[in-house]
Short mmCIF file of C-alpha atoms and ligand atoms in Angstrom, two decimals:
data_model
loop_
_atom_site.label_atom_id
_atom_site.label_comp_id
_atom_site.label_asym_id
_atom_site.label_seq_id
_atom_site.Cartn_x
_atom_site.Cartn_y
_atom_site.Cartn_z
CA UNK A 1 207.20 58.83 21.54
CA UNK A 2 206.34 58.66 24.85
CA UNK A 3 209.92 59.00 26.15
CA UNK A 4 210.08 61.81 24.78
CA UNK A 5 206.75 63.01 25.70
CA UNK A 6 207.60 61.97 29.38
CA UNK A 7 211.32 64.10 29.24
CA UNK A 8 209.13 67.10 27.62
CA UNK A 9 210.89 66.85 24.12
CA UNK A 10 208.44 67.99 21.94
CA UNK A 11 208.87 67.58 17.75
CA UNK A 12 206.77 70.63 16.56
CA UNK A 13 205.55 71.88 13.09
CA UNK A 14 204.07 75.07 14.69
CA UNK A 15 206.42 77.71 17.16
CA UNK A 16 203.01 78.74 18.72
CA UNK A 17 203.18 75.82 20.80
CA UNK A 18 206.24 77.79 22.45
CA UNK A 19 204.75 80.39 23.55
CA UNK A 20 201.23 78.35 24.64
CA UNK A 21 203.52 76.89 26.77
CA UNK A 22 205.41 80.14 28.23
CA UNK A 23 201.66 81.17 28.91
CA UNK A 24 200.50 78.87 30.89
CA UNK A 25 203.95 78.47 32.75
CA UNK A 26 203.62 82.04 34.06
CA UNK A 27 206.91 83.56 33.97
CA UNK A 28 207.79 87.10 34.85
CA UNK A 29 210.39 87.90 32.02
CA UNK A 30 211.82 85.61 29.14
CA UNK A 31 214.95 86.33 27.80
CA UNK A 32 216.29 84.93 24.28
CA UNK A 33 219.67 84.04 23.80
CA UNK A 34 220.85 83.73 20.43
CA UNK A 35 223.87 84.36 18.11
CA UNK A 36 224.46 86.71 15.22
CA UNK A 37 223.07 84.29 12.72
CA UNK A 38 220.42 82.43 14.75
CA UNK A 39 219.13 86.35 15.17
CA UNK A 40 218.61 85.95 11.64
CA UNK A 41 217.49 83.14 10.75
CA UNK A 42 215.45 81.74 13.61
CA UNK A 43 214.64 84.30 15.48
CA UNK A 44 212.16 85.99 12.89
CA UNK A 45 210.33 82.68 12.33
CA UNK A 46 209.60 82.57 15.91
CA UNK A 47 208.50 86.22 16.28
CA UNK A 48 206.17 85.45 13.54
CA UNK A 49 204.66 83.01 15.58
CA UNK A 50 204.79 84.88 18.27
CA UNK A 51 202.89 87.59 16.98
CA UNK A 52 199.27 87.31 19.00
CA UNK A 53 200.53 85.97 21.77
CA UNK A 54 201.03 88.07 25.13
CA UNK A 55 204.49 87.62 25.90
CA UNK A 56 207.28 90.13 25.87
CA UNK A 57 210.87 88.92 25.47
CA UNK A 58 213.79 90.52 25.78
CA UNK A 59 216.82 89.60 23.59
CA UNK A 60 220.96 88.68 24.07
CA UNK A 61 223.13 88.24 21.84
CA UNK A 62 226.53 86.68 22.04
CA UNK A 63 229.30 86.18 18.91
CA UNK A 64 228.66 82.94 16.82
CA UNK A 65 231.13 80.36 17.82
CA UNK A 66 232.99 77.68 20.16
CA UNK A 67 234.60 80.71 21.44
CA UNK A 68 231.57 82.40 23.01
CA UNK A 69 231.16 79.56 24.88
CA UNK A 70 233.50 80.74 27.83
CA UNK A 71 233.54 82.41 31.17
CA UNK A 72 233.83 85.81 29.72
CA UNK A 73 230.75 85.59 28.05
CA UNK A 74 228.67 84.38 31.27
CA UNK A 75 229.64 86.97 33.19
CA UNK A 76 228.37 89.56 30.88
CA UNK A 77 225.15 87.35 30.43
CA UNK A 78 224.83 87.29 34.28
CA UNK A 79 225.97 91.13 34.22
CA UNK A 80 223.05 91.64 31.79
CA UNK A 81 220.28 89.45 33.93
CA UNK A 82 220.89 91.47 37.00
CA UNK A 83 220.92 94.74 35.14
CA UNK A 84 217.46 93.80 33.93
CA UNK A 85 216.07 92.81 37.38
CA UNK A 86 215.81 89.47 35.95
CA UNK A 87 214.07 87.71 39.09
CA UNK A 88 213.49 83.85 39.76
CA UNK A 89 210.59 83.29 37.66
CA UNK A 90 212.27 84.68 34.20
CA UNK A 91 212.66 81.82 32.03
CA UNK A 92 215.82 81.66 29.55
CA UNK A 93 215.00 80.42 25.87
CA UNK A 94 217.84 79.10 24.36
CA UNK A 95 217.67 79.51 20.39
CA UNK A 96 220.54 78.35 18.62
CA UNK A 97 222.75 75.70 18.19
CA UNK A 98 224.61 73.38 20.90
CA UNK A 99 226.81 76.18 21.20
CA UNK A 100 223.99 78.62 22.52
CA UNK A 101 222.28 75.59 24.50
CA UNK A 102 225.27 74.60 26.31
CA UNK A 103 226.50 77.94 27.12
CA UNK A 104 222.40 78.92 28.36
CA UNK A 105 221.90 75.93 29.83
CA UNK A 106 224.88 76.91 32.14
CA UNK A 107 224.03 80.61 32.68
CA UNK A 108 220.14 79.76 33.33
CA UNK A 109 221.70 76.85 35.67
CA UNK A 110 223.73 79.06 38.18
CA UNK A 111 222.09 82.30 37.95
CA UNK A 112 220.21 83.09 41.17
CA UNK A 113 221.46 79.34 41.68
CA UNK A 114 218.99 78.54 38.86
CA UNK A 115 216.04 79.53 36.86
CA UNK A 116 213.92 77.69 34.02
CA UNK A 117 215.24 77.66 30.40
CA UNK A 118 213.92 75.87 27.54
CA UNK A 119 215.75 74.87 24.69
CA UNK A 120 215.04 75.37 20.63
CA UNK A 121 217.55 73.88 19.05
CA UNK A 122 218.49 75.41 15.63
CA UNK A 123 221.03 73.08 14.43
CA UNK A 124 220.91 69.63 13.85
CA UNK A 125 223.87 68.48 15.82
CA UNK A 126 221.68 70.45 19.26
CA UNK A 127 218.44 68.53 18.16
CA UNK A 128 219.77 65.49 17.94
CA UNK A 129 222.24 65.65 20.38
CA UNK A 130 223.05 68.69 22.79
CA UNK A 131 219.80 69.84 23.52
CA UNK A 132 219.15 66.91 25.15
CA UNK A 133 220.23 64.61 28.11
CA UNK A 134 221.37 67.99 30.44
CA UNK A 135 224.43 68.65 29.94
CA UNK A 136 225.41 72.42 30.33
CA UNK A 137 228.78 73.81 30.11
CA UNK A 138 231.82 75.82 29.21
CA UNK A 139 235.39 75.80 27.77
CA UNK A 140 238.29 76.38 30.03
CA UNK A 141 241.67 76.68 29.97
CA UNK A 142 241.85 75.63 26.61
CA UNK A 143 239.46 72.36 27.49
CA UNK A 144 236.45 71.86 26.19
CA UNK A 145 233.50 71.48 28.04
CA UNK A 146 235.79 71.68 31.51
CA UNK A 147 233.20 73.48 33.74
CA UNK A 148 229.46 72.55 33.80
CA UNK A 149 226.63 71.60 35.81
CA UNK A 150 223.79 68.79 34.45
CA UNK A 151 220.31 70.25 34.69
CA UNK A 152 217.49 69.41 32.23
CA UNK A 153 215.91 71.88 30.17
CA UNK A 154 212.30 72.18 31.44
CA UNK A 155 211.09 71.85 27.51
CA UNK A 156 212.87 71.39 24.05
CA UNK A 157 211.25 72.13 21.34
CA UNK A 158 212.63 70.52 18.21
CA UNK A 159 211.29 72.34 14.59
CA UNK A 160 213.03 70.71 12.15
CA UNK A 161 212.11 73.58 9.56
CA UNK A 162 214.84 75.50 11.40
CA UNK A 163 217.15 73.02 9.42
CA UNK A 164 216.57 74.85 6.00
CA UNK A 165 218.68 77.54 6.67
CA UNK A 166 221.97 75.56 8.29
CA UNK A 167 224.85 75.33 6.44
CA UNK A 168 226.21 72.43 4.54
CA UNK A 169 229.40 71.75 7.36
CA UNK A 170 227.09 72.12 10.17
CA UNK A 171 224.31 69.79 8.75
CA UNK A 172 227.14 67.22 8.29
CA UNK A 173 228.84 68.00 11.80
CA UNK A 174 225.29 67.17 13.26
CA UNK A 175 224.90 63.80 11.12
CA UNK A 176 228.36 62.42 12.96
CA UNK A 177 225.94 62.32 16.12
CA UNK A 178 223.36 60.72 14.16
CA UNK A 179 225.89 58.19 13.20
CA UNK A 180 227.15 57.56 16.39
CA UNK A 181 223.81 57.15 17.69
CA UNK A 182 223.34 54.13 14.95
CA UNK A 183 226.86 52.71 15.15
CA UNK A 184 227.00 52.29 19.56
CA UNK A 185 223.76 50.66 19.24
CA UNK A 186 221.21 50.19 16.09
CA UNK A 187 222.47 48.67 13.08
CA UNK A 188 219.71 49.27 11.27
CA UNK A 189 219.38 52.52 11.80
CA UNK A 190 223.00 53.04 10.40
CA UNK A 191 221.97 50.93 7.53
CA UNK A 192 219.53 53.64 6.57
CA UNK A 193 221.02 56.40 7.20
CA UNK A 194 224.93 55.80 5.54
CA UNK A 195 223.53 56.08 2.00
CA UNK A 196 221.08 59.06 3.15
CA UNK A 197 221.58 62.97 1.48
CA UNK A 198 220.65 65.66 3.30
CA UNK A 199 217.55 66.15 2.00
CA UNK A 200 216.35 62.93 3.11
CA UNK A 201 216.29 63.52 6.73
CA UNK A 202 213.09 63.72 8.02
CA UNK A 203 211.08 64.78 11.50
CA UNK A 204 210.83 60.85 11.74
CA UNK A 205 214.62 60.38 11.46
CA UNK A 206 215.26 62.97 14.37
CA UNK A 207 212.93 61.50 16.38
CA UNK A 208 214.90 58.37 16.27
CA UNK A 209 218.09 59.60 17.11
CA UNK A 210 216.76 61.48 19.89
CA UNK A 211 215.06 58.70 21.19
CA UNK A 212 218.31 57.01 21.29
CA UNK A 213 219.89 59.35 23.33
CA UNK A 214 216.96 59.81 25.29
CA UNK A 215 216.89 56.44 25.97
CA UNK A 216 220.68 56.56 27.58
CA UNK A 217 220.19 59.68 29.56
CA UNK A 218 217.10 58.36 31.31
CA UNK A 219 218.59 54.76 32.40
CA UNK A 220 221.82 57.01 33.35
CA UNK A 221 221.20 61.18 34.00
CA UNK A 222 224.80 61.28 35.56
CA UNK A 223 226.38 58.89 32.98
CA UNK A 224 227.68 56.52 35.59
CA UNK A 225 227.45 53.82 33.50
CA UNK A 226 225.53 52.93 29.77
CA UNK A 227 225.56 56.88 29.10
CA UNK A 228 228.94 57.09 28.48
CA UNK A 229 228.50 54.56 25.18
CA UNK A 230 227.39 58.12 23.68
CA UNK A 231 231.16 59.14 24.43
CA UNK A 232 231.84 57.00 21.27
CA UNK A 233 234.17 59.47 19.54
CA UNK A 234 234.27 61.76 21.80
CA UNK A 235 237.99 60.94 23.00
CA UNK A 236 240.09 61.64 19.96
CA UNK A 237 237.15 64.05 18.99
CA UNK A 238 237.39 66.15 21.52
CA UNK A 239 241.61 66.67 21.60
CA UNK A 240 241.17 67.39 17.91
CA UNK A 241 238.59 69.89 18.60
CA UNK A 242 240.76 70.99 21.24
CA UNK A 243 243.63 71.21 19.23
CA UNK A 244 242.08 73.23 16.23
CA UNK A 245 240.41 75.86 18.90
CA UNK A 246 244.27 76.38 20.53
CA UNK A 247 245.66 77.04 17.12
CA UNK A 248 242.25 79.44 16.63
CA UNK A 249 240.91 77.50 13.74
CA UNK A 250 238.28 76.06 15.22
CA UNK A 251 236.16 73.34 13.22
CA UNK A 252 232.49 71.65 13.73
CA UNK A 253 232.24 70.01 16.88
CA UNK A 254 230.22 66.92 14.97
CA UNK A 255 233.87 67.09 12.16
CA UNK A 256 235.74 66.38 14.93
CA UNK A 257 233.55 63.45 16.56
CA UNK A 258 233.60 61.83 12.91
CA UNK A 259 237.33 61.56 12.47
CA UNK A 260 237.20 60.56 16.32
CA UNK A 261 234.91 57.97 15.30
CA UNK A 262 236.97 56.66 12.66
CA UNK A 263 240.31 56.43 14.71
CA UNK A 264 238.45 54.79 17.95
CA UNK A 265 237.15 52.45 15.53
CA UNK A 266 240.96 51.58 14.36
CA UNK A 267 241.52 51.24 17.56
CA UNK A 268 238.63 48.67 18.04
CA UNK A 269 240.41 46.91 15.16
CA UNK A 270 243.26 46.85 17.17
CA UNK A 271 242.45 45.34 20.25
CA UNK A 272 240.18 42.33 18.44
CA UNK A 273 236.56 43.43 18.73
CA UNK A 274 235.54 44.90 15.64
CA UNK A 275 236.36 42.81 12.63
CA UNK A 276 237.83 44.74 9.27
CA UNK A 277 234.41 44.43 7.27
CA UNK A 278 232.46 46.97 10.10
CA UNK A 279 235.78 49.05 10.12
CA UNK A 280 235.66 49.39 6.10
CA UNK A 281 232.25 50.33 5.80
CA UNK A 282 232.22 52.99 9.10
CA UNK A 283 235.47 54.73 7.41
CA UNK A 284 234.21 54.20 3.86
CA UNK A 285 231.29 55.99 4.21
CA UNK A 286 232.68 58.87 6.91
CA UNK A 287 235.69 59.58 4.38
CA UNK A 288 233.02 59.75 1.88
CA UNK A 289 230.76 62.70 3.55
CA UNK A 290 233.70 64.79 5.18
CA UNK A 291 236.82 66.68 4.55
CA UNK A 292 238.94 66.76 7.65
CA UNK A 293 241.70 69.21 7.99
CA UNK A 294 244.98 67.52 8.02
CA UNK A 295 247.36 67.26 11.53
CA UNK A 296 250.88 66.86 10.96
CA UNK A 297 252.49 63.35 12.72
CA UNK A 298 254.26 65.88 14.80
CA UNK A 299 251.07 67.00 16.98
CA UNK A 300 250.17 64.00 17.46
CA UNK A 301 251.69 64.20 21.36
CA UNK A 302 250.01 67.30 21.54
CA UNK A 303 246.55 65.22 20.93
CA UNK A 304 247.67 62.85 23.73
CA UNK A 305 248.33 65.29 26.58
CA UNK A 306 244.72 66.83 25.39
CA UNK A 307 243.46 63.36 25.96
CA UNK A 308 245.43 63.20 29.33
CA UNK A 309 243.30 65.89 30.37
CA UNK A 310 240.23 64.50 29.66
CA UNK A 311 237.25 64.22 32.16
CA UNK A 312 236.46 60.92 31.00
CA UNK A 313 239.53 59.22 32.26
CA UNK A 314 239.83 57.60 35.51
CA UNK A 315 242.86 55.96 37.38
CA UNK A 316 245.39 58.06 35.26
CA UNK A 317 243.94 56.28 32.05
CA UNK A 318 242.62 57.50 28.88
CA UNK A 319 238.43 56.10 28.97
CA UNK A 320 237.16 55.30 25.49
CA UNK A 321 233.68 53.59 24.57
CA UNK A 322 234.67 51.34 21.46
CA UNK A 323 232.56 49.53 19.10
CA UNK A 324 232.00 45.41 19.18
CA UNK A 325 230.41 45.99 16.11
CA UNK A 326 228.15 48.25 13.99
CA UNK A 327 225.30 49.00 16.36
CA UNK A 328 227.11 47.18 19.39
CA UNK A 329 229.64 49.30 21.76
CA UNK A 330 231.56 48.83 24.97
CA UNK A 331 232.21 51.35 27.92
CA UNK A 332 235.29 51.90 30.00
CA UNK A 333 238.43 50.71 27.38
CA UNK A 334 241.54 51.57 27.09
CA UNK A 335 244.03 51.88 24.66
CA UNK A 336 248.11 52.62 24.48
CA UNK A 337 249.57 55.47 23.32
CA UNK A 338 251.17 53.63 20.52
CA UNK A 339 247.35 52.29 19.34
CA UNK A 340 246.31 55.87 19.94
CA UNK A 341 248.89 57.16 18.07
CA UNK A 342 249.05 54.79 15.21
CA UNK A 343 244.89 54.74 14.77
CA UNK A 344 245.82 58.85 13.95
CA UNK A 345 248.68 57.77 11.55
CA UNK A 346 246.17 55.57 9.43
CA UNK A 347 243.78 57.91 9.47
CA UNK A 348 245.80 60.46 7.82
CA UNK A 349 248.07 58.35 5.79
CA UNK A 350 244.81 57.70 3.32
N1 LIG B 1 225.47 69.15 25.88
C1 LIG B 1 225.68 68.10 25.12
O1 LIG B 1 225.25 66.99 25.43
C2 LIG B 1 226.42 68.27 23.83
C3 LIG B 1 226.46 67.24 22.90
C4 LIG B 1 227.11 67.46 21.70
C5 LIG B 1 227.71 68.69 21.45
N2 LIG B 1 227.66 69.66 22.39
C6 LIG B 1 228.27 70.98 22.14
O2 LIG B 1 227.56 71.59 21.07
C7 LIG B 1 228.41 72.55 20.44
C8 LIG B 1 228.33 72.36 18.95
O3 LIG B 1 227.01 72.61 18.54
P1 LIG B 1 226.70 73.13 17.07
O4 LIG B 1 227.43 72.29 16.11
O5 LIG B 1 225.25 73.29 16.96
O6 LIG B 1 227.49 74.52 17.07
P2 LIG B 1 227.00 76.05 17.07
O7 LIG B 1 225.99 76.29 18.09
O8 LIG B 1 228.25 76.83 17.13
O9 LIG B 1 226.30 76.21 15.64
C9 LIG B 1 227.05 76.06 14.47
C10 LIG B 1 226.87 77.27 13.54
O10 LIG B 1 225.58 77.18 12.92
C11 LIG B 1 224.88 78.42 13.11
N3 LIG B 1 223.47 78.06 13.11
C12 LIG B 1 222.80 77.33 14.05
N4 LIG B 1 221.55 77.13 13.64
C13 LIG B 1 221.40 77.74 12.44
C14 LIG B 1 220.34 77.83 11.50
N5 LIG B 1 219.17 77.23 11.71
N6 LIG B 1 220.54 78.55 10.36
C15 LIG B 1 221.77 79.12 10.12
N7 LIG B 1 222.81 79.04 10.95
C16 LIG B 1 222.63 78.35 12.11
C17 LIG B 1 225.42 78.99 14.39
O11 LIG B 1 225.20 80.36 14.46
C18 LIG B 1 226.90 78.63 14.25
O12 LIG B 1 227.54 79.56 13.42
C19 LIG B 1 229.81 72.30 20.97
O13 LIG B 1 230.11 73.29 21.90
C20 LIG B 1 229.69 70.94 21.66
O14 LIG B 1 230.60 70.81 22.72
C21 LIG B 1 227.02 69.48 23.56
#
């Protein structure tokens, strides 16, 4: 609790501690930034709470969807700030999913070469996951996540009630980062939450995954080193996200890390450090909770030069964190093309 307390990550069960806070900060505007549907569904339940409180906000609104999250759409942001006067002291609330905190993040980051933003996450995948730990960015060039800038949100306010209105996909996208958080480094929280419906998780359940990635970011803000055991996934995830947004059917960020999960833990299979038994149960119960679009054997190069390109790679080689076991991982592997490739082929052969 008190990491989190100490990295101002506050789990509420009132919004009027958001604007308390805004108060006593002092800021000279606020702007919102939300998407078509976090307009309405969130935004409303924070207006209510905001309703005897002295603070004015202004709104903007971008398209729901990976693809807002792209140069374009800055520009007009910035565009939009400097129409407004928007001076050092506005603060940017970011209200929405990882999407919307991301793409803030960013904005607030190099706009008058920075001003405040909080973020309230909406989604589960941005509470437990992209909210925190600093990371702000955009797509480029077809790669995700290519240009960015890591700078902590001043607060993030987590209200779980938010979750009520998220749909089924994007729940489950944001339980593969809840996963990964058990499976790189607490069996037993993966031992509670694999059998878990959605109902089930609790304020008490975030806080734990948060704390986990909490944890990493503070030992390692610039992920030099531990941090980049959250990466777990994130390899294969991120070409197949990739992949899916270049052939503009873009899918869950968090559907993507699962099936990334699966086939880096193949691959952990395959170089001797994760015995069958933890494979079986990780894939047992991910095949269980998702449907994964299929990708024919033939992209599978295509997948590789996306991993080529990844940010994570140094010396010319593809970086993956794999698992020693459920709740234990390693940083800094590699793997061949041919265990790459063949951890995709058993993945879709089932
Ligand atoms: N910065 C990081 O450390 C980090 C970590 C993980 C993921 N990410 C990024 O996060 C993004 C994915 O985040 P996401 O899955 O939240 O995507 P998202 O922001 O696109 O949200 C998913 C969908 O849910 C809707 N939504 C959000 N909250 C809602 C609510 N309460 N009720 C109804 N609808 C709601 C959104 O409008 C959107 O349509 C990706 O861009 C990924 O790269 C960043």
């Amino acid at each position: 609790m008190d990491l989190l307390q100490n990295n101002n990550i506050h789990i509420i069960s009132d919004l009027r501690l958001v604007s308390k806070t805004i108060i006593s900060e002092g800021y000279s505007q606020v702007y919102v930034l939300i998407d078509e549907h976090t307009n309405e569904y969130c935004l409303p339940l924070l207006q209510d709470a905001l309703v005897d409180e002295e603070v004015y906000f202004f709104y903007l609104e971008v398209p729901a969807g990976e693809a807002s999250k792209d140069l374009s759409t800055c520009a007009s942001l910035w565009e939009s700030l400097s129409e407004y006067h928007a001076d050092r002291k506005t603060l940017l609330l970011n209200l929405g999913g990882g999407m919307i905190t991301d793409l803030g993040g960013f904005v607030a980051s190099l706009y008058k070469r920075g001003i405040d933003f909080y973020n309230i996450p909406t989604s589960l995948l941005a509470m437990v996951d992209a909210s925190v730990g600093g990371k702000c960015g955009i797509d480029f060039a077809g790669f995700k996540n290519q240009i960015g800038v890591f700078n902590t949100a001043k607060h993030t306010f987590v209200f779980p009630t938010f979750l009520q209105t998220l749909p089924g996909i994007e729940f489950w996208s944001g339980m593969a980062e809840m996963y990964k958080h058990a499976l790189i480094m607490d069996r037993d929280h993966w031992n509670t939450l694999k059998d878990l419906e959605r109902q089930q998780i609790d304020a008490e359940l975030l806080e734990h995954s948060i704390t986990i990635k909490a944890r990493f970011v503070e030992s390692d803000p610039l992920e030099k080193g531990d941090r980049k055991k959250l990466n777990f996934g994130h390899t294969i995830g991120h070409a197949v996200e990739s992949y899916f947004l270049e052939n503009k059917k873009a899918i869950p960020h968090g559907i993507a890390i699962a099936l990334g999960m699966v086939c880096e833990a193949n691959i952990s299979v395959q170089k001797n450090i994760l015995t069958l038994d933890d494979y079986d149960e990780i894939e047992e119960c991910i095949k269980s909770k998702y449907e994964f679009p299929k990708i024919a054997s033939s992209d599978f190069e295509q997948l590789l030069d996306f991993m080529q390109q990844d940010k994570k790679n140094e010396n010319n080689a593809i970086n993956f964190t794999l698992l020693t076991g459920i709740g234990s991982s390693i940083i800094n592997q590699t793997a061949t093309n041919e265990q790459i490739v063949e951890s995709l082929r058993y993945f879709f052969s089932k």
